[in-house]
PDB file of C-alpha atoms in Angstrom:
ATOM      1  CA  MET N   1      10.695  14.440  34.612  1.00 70.00           C
ATOM      2  CA  ILE N   2       8.546  12.285  32.283  1.00 78.00           C
ATOM      3  CA  GLY N   3       6.930  15.488  30.860  1.00 73.00           C
ATOM      4  CA  ASP N   4      10.369  17.064  30.103  1.00 75.00           C
ATOM      5  CA  TYR N   5      11.537  13.841  28.461  1.00 79.00           C
ATOM      6  CA  LEU N   6       8.424  13.707  26.141  1.00 81.00           C
ATOM      7  CA  GLY N   7       8.860  17.118  25.207  1.00 77.00           C
ATOM      8  CA  TYR N   8      12.493  16.736  24.399  1.00 75.00           C
ATOM      9  CA  ALA N   9      12.032  13.337  22.644  1.00 85.00           C
ATOM     10  CA  THR N  10       8.928  14.599  20.480  1.00 86.00           C
ATOM     11  CA  THR N  11      10.808  17.694  19.382  1.00 84.00           C
ATOM     12  CA  PHE N  12      13.591  15.740  17.736  1.00 83.00           C
ATOM     13  CA  VAL N  13      11.229  12.953  16.291  1.00 87.00           C
ATOM     14  CA  GLY N  14       9.104  15.497  14.661  1.00 86.00           C
ATOM     15  CA  ALA N  15      12.235  17.213  13.136  1.00 83.00           C
ATOM     16  CA  GLY N  16      13.656  13.886  11.982  1.00 86.00           C
ATOM     17  CA  LEU N  17      10.327  12.969  10.265  1.00 89.00           C
ATOM     18  CA  ILE N  18      10.395  16.228   8.557  1.00 88.00           C
ATOM     19  CA  SER N  19      13.948  16.142   7.307  1.00 84.00           C
ATOM     20  CA  GLY N  20      13.376  12.688   5.952  1.00 86.00           C
ATOM     21  CA  ALA N  21      10.239  13.652   4.132  1.00 89.00           C
ATOM     22  CA  VAL N  22      11.796  16.733   2.644  1.00 86.00           C
ATOM     23  CA  VAL N  23      14.603  14.929   1.218  1.00 83.00           C
ATOM     24  CA  HIS N  24      12.875  11.958  -0.188  1.00 86.00           C
ATOM     25  CA  HIS N  25       9.731  13.645  -1.284  1.00 86.00           C
ATOM     26  CA  PRO N  26      10.290  13.097  -5.040  1.00 85.00           C
ATOM     27  CA  LEU N  27      10.383   9.289  -4.618  1.00 87.00           C
ATOM     28  CA  ASP N  28       6.716   9.028  -3.402  1.00 90.00           C
ATOM     29  CA  PRO N  29       5.110  12.583  -3.085  1.00 91.00           C
ATOM     30  CA  ASP N  30       1.913  11.241  -1.367  1.00 92.00           C
ATOM     31  CA  ARG N  31       3.697   9.067   1.201  1.00 92.00           C
ATOM     32  CA  TYR N  32       6.278  11.635   2.140  1.00 91.00           C
ATOM     33  CA  THR N  33       3.762  14.525   2.163  1.00 92.00           C
ATOM     34  CA  LEU N  34       1.951  12.532   4.847  1.00 94.00           C
ATOM     35  CA  ILE N  35       5.112  11.864   6.820  1.00 92.00           C
ATOM     36  CA  ALA N  36       5.952  15.555   6.682  1.00 90.00           C
ATOM     37  CA  LEU N  37       2.557  16.454   7.907  1.00 92.00           C
ATOM     38  CA  ILE N  38       2.910  13.858  10.790  1.00 93.00           C
ATOM     39  CA  GLY N  39       6.283  15.180  11.703  1.00 89.00           C
ATOM     40  CA  ALA N  40       4.985  18.815  11.782  1.00 89.00           C
ATOM     41  CA  GLY N  41       2.242  17.623  14.021  1.00 89.00           C
ATOM     42  CA  VAL N  42       4.648  15.923  16.346  1.00 90.00           C
ATOM     43  CA  PHE N  43       6.752  18.823  16.388  1.00 87.00           C
ATOM     44  CA  LEU N  44       3.902  21.199  17.174  1.00 86.00           C
ATOM     45  CA  CYS N  45       2.659  18.964  19.933  1.00 87.00           C
ATOM     46  CA  ALA N  46       6.261  19.096  21.368  1.00 86.00           C
ATOM     47  CA  THR N  47       6.135  22.923  21.201  1.00 82.00           C
ATOM     48  CA  LEU N  48       2.905  23.149  22.987  1.00 82.00           C
ATOM     49  CA  LEU N  49       4.067  20.682  25.522  1.00 83.00           C
ATOM     50  CA  ASN N  50       7.269  22.575  26.248  1.00 79.00           C
ATOM     51  CA  GLU N  51       5.975  26.100  26.046  1.00 76.00           C
ATOM     52  CA  PHE N  52       2.383  25.865  27.422  1.00 76.00           C
ATOM     53  CA  VAL N  53       1.959  22.759  29.520  1.00 77.00           C
ATOM     54  CA  LEU N  54       5.253  22.311  31.375  1.00 74.00           C
ATOM     55  CA  LYS N  55       5.743  25.963  32.022  1.00 73.00           C
ATOM     56  CA  ARG N  56       4.025  27.614  34.987  1.00 69.00           C
ATOM     57  CA  GLN N  57       3.495  30.974  33.487  1.00 70.00           C
ATOM     58  CA  ARG N  58       1.111  30.713  30.637  1.00 70.00           C
ATOM     59  CA  PRO N  59       2.082  32.886  27.505  1.00 68.00           C
ATOM     60  CA  SER N  60      -0.427  35.474  26.070  1.00 72.00           C
ATOM     61  CA  ALA N  61      -2.372  34.699  22.965  1.00 70.00           C
ATOM     62  CA  SER N  62      -0.358  36.986  20.845  1.00 75.00           C
ATOM     63  CA  LYS N  63       2.844  35.114  21.883  1.00 76.00           C
ATOM     64  CA  VAL N  64       1.213  31.788  21.165  1.00 74.00           C
ATOM     65  CA  ALA N  65       0.334  33.022  17.669  1.00 76.00           C
ATOM     66  CA  ALA N  66       4.051  34.093  17.131  1.00 79.00           C
ATOM     67  CA  ILE N  67       5.555  30.894  18.761  1.00 81.00           C
ATOM     68  CA  VAL N  68       3.632  28.242  16.853  1.00 82.00           C
ATOM     69  CA  PRO N  69       4.399  29.361  13.265  1.00 86.00           C
ATOM     70  CA  ALA N  70       7.964  30.278  14.192  1.00 86.00           C
ATOM     71  CA  SER N  71       8.504  26.827  15.674  1.00 84.00           C
ATOM     72  CA  LEU N  72       7.025  24.967  12.579  1.00 86.00           C
ATOM     73  CA  ALA N  73       9.359  27.006  10.241  1.00 88.00           C
ATOM     74  CA  LEU N  74      12.230  26.343  12.453  1.00 87.00           C
ATOM     75  CA  SER N  75      11.609  22.515  12.356  1.00 86.00           C
ATOM     76  CA  PHE N  76      11.349  22.641   8.542  1.00 89.00           C
ATOM     77  CA  GLY N  77      14.494  24.772   8.129  1.00 89.00           C
ATOM     78  CA  ILE N  78      16.408  22.489  10.256  1.00 88.00           C
ATOM     79  CA  GLY N  79      14.876  19.445   8.606  1.00 86.00           C
ATOM     80  CA  MET N  80      15.907  20.764   5.141  1.00 89.00           C
ATOM     81  CA  LEU N  81      19.460  21.493   6.379  1.00 89.00           C
ATOM     82  CA  SER N  82      20.087  18.210   8.211  1.00 86.00           C
ATOM     83  CA  GLY N  83      18.397  16.006   5.593  1.00 86.00           C
ATOM     84  CA  GLY N  84      20.281  17.723   2.702  1.00 88.00           C
ATOM     85  CA  MET N  85      23.537  17.102   4.423  1.00 88.00           C
ATOM     86  CA  GLN N  86      22.800  13.514   5.219  1.00 84.00           C
ATOM     87  CA  HIS N  87      21.522  12.661   1.650  1.00 84.00           C
ATOM     88  CA  PHE N  88      23.745  14.950  -0.495  1.00 88.00           C
ATOM     89  CA  GLU N  89      25.366  11.964  -2.164  1.00 86.00           C
ATOM     90  CA  ASP N  90      22.073  10.406  -2.782  1.00 83.00           C
ATOM     91  CA  PHE N  91      20.236  13.427  -4.120  1.00 84.00           C
ATOM     92  CA  PRO N  92      22.966  15.937  -4.984  1.00 88.00           C
ATOM     93  CA  GLU N  93      20.941  18.434  -7.054  1.00 89.00           C
ATOM     94  CA  ARG N  94      17.968  18.397  -4.446  1.00 88.00           C
ATOM     95  CA  ALA N  95      20.373  18.667  -1.514  1.00 88.00           C
ATOM     96  CA  ALA N  96      22.167  21.557  -3.038  1.00 91.00           C
ATOM     97  CA  MET N  97      18.930  23.661  -2.803  1.00 91.00           C
ATOM     98  CA  LEU N  98      17.799  22.218   0.569  1.00 91.00           C
ATOM     99  CA  ILE N  99      20.922  23.146   2.537  1.00 92.00           C
ATOM    100  CA  PRO N 100      21.337  26.801   1.822  1.00 93.00           C
ATOM    101  CA  PHE N 101      17.488  27.401   1.989  1.00 93.00           C
ATOM    102  CA  GLY N 102      17.301  25.354   5.178  1.00 91.00           C
ATOM    103  CA  LEU N 103      20.134  27.485   6.560  1.00 92.00           C
ATOM    104  CA  ALA N 104      18.365  30.724   5.857  1.00 92.00           C
ATOM    105  CA  LEU N 105      14.968  29.495   6.973  1.00 91.00           C
ATOM    106  CA  SER N 106      16.168  28.096  10.172  1.00 90.00           C
ATOM    107  CA  PHE N 107      18.136  31.336  11.163  1.00 91.00           C
ATOM    108  CA  VAL N 108      15.121  33.560  10.473  1.00 90.00           C
ATOM    109  CA  ALA N 109      12.702  31.111  12.381  1.00 88.00           C
ATOM    110  CA  TYR N 110      15.094  30.833  15.331  1.00 88.00           C
ATOM    111  CA  VAL N 111      15.324  34.625  15.778  1.00 87.00           C
ATOM    112  CA  LEU N 112      11.522  34.916  15.610  1.00 85.00           C
ATOM    113  CA  ARG N 113      11.012  32.005  17.978  1.00 82.00           C
ATOM    114  CA  TYR N 114      13.409  32.593  20.637  1.00 81.00           C
ATOM    115  CA  ASP N 115      14.421  36.184  20.449  1.00 77.00           C
ATOM    116  CA  ALA N 116      11.667  38.031  18.675  1.00 71.00           C
ATOM    117  CA  ALA N 117      12.779  41.311  20.163  1.00 72.00           C
ATOM    118  CA  ARG N 118      16.045  41.153  17.926  1.00 75.00           C
ATOM    119  CA  TRP N 119      14.189  40.683  14.739  1.00 74.00           C
ATOM    120  CA  ARG N 120      16.243  43.599  13.335  1.00 78.00           C
ATOM    121  CA  SER N 121      19.113  41.284  13.371  1.00 76.00           C
ATOM    122  CA  ILE N 122      17.751  39.374  10.558  1.00 83.00           C
ATOM    123  CA  ILE N 123      18.318  42.345   8.184  1.00 82.00           C
ATOM    124  CA  GLY N 124      21.488  43.347  10.113  1.00 83.00           C
ATOM    125  CA  PRO N 125      25.030  42.344   9.799  1.00 87.00           C
ATOM    126  CA  THR N 126      24.336  38.809  11.181  1.00 87.00           C
ATOM    127  CA  GLY N 127      21.519  38.267   8.746  1.00 87.00           C
ATOM    128  CA  LEU N 128      23.712  39.450   5.880  1.00 91.00           C
ATOM    129  CA  LEU N 129      26.501  36.930   7.056  1.00 92.00           C
ATOM    130  CA  VAL N 130      23.828  34.070   6.932  1.00 91.00           C
ATOM    131  CA  LEU N 131      22.564  35.250   3.525  1.00 92.00           C
ATOM    132  CA  VAL N 132      26.066  35.366   2.019  1.00 94.00           C
ATOM    133  CA  THR N 133      26.854  32.016   3.531  1.00 93.00           C
ATOM    134  CA  ALA N 134      23.788  30.450   2.129  1.00 93.00           C
ATOM    135  CA  ALA N 135      24.321  32.099  -1.388  1.00 94.00           C
ATOM    136  CA  VAL N 136      28.000  30.773  -1.374  1.00 95.00           C
ATOM    137  CA  ALA N 137      26.809  27.205  -0.258  1.00 92.00           C
ATOM    138  CA  PHE N 138      24.135  27.219  -3.041  1.00 93.00           C
ATOM    139  CA  VAL N 139      26.716  28.179  -5.828  1.00 93.00           C
ATOM    140  CA  GLY N 140      29.260  25.766  -4.482  1.00 93.00           C
ATOM    141  CA  LEU N 141      27.035  22.904  -3.925  1.00 92.00           C
ATOM    142  CA  ARG N 142      25.340  23.260  -7.259  1.00 91.00           C
ATOM    143  CA  GLY N 143      28.812  22.921  -8.835  1.00 91.00           C
ATOM    144  CA  ILE N 144      29.563  19.792  -6.951  1.00 92.00           C
ATOM    145  CA  ALA N 145      26.218  18.302  -7.767  1.00 89.00           C
ATOM    146  CA  ALA N 146      26.846  19.051 -11.452  1.00 90.00           C
ATOM    147  CA  ASP N 147      30.245  17.318 -11.293  1.00 89.00           C
ATOM    148  CA  MET N 148      28.840  14.309  -9.635  1.00 87.00           C
ATOM    149  CA  ALA N 149      26.079  14.066 -12.262  1.00 84.00           C
ATOM    150  CA  ALA N 150      28.760  14.209 -14.965  1.00 85.00           C
ATOM    151  CA  GLU N 151      30.775  11.591 -13.401  1.00 83.00           C
ATOM    152  CA  SER N 152      27.902   9.239 -13.072  1.00 76.00           C
ATOM    153  CA  GLY N 153      26.822   9.822 -16.672  1.00 65.00           C
ATOM    154  CA  GLY N 154      23.622  11.543 -15.649  1.00 50.00           C
ATOM    155  CA  GLY N 155      22.066   8.305 -14.811  1.00 47.00           C
ATOM    156  CA  GLY N 156      20.598   9.634 -11.541  1.00 46.00           C
ATOM    157  CA  HIS N 157      18.515   7.493  -9.231  1.00 49.00           C
ATOM    158  CA  SER N 158      16.338   5.294 -11.401  1.00 44.00           C
ATOM    159  CA  HIS N 159      15.257   3.084  -8.458  1.00 46.00           C
ATOM    160  CA  GLY N 160      14.920  -0.052 -10.359  1.00 43.00           C
ATOM    161  CA  GLU N 161      14.348   1.153 -13.965  1.00 43.00           C
ATOM    162  CA  GLU N 162      17.831   0.328 -15.173  1.00 43.00           C
ATOM    163  CA  THR N 163      17.807  -2.977 -13.238  1.00 44.00           C
ATOM    164  CA  THR N 164      14.580  -3.828 -15.029  1.00 44.00           C
ATOM    165  CA  GLY N 165      15.944  -3.042 -18.426  1.00 45.00           C
ATOM    166  CA  GLU N 166      18.941  -5.192 -17.736  1.00 45.00           C
ATOM    167  CA  THR N 167      16.831  -8.024 -16.610  1.00 44.00           C
ATOM    168  CA  GLU N 168      14.611  -7.836 -19.639  1.00 45.00           C
ATOM    169  CA  THR N 169      17.729  -7.675 -21.993  1.00 47.00           C
ATOM    170  CA  GLY N 170      19.172 -10.708 -20.054  1.00 49.00           C
ATOM    171  CA  GLU N 171      15.918 -12.649 -20.299  1.00 50.00           C
ATOM    172  CA  THR N 172      15.781 -11.934 -23.985  1.00 50.00           C
ATOM    173  CA  GLU N 173      19.312 -13.006 -24.697  1.00 52.00           C
ATOM    174  CA  THR N 174      18.843 -16.176 -22.512  1.00 52.00           C
ATOM    175  CA  ALA N 175      15.536 -17.011 -24.364  1.00 50.00           C
ATOM    176  CA  GLU N 176      17.369 -16.532 -27.775  1.00 57.00           C
ATOM    177  CA  THR N 177      20.180 -18.765 -26.673  1.00 55.00           C
ATOM    178  CA  GLU N 178      18.012 -21.455 -25.436  1.00 57.00           C
ATOM    179  CA  THR N 179      16.085 -21.472 -28.668  1.00 57.00           C
ATOM    180  CA  ALA N 180      19.249 -21.668 -30.766  1.00 55.00           C
ATOM    181  CA  GLU N 181      20.568 -24.407 -28.684  1.00 58.00           C
ATOM    182  CA  THR N 182      17.293 -26.270 -29.019  1.00 56.00           C
ATOM    183  CA  GLU N 183      17.391 -25.889 -32.720  1.00 56.00           C
ATOM    184  CA  ASP N 184      21.005 -27.258 -32.871  1.00 56.00           C
ATOM    185  CA  ARG N 185      19.951 -30.278 -30.798  1.00 57.00           C
ATOM    186  CA  HIS N 186      17.011 -30.997 -33.169  1.00 53.00           C
ATOM    187  CA  THR N 187      19.392 -30.740 -36.128  1.00 51.00           C
ATOM    188  CA  GLU N 188      22.036 -33.037 -34.595  1.00 51.00           C
ATOM    189  CA  ASP N 189      19.304 -35.640 -33.637  1.00 53.00           C
ATOM    190  CA  ALA N 190      17.862 -35.520 -37.109  1.00 51.00           C
ATOM    191  CA  GLY N 191      21.320 -35.943 -38.674  1.00 51.00           C
ATOM    192  CA  THR N 192      22.101 -38.763 -36.386  1.00 48.00           C
ATOM    193  CA  LYS N 193      18.715 -40.692 -36.905  1.00 48.00           C
ATOM    194  CA  THR N 194      18.633 -40.525 -40.632  1.00 46.00           C
ATOM    195  CA  PRO N 195      21.732 -42.671 -41.231  1.00 47.00           C
ATOM    196  CA  ASP N 196      20.607 -45.143 -38.500  1.00 47.00           C
ATOM    197  CA  ALA N 197      17.301 -45.480 -40.307  1.00 46.00           C
ATOM    198  CA  SER N 198      18.787 -46.499 -43.649  1.00 45.00           C
ATOM    199  CA  PRO N 199      20.756 -49.522 -42.396  1.00 47.00           C
ATOM    200  CA  GLY N 200      17.741 -50.698 -40.555  1.00 47.00           C
ATOM    201  CA  ALA N 201      15.671 -50.372 -43.733  1.00 44.00           C
ATOM    202  CA  GLU N 202      18.359 -52.194 -45.679  1.00 47.00           C
ATOM    203  CA  SER N 203      18.522 -54.990 -42.948  1.00 44.00           C
ATOM    204  CA  THR N 204      14.838 -55.433 -43.160  1.00 42.00           C
ATOM    205  CA  LYS N 205      14.869 -55.644 -46.948  1.00 44.00           C
ATOM    206  CA  SER N 206      17.833 -58.039 -46.828  1.00 43.00           C
ATOM    207  CA  GLY N 207      15.907 -60.245 -44.271  1.00 45.00           C
ATOM    208  CA  ALA N 208      12.963 -60.124 -46.420  1.00 43.00           C
ATOM    209  CA  GLY N 209      15.071 -61.079 -49.640  1.00 46.00           C
ATOM    210  CA  GLU N 210      16.734 -63.889 -47.699  1.00 46.00           C
ATOM    211  CA  GLY N 211      13.323 -65.146 -46.512  1.00 44.00           C
ATOM    212  CA  GLU N 212      12.078 -65.225 -50.061  1.00 43.00           C
ATOM    213  CA  GLY N 213      15.232 -66.939 -51.317  1.00 44.00           C
ATOM    214  CA  GLY N 214      14.907 -69.491 -48.731  1.00 46.00           C
ATOM    215  CA  HIS N 215      11.342 -70.217 -49.631  1.00 45.00           C
ATOM    216  CA  ALA N 216      12.266 -70.289 -53.284  1.00 43.00           C
ATOM    217  CA  GLU N 217      15.002 -72.705 -52.669  1.00 46.00           C
ATOM    218  CA  ASP N 218      12.802 -74.772 -50.411  1.00 48.00           C
ATOM    219  CA  GLY N 219      10.120 -74.678 -53.214  1.00 44.00           C
ATOM    220  CA  HIS N 220      12.701 -76.076 -55.883  1.00 46.00           C
ATOM    221  CA  ALA N 221      14.018 -78.523 -53.372  1.00 45.00           C
ATOM    222  CA  HIS N 222      10.533 -79.766 -53.013  1.00 43.00           C
TER     223      HIS N 222
END
């Protein structure tokens, strides 16, 4: 039971890591390349566990060589399809390519992985139907992505660039405002202190004059 659970869980964990890495790859290529490789490794381990460890009949070497690449291709196809659908609103142009290509890749990989004897169906009516569906999805989703880009003004996902610009502009305006207010305050203070100084000076002079007059009068009195 525990082996079946691990095989089932690791299959979807690997596919989930791949889908997230495929969609978000442009944001941080190094990081999401590593995540994609980890997801592929997890998915590969799940394939080996499900197909070669848990099964009583061991497959031949030729079958192993066919199953492993097909499983990895299937994981990436499903990851492209599911990731593009989940994040279409966030990355419309990229998702518009991932969804149709993921559909075509996952179909081809599924046939080669689970029913390799029917590989002719890839180029038969079923394969043609999948190809037409993928082509129609590509054209339609590209149009929707273009409309979304036009509505948003082509701003895209700057991830902090616009915010930084607005912050810098706001800080500049705030600094200019504070400088202007400081200058106004200095001007007001200067205008207020100048008149106050004159009466003080006059009072001083008047006091001095009165003092001299008093001395003079006292001198004459004497």
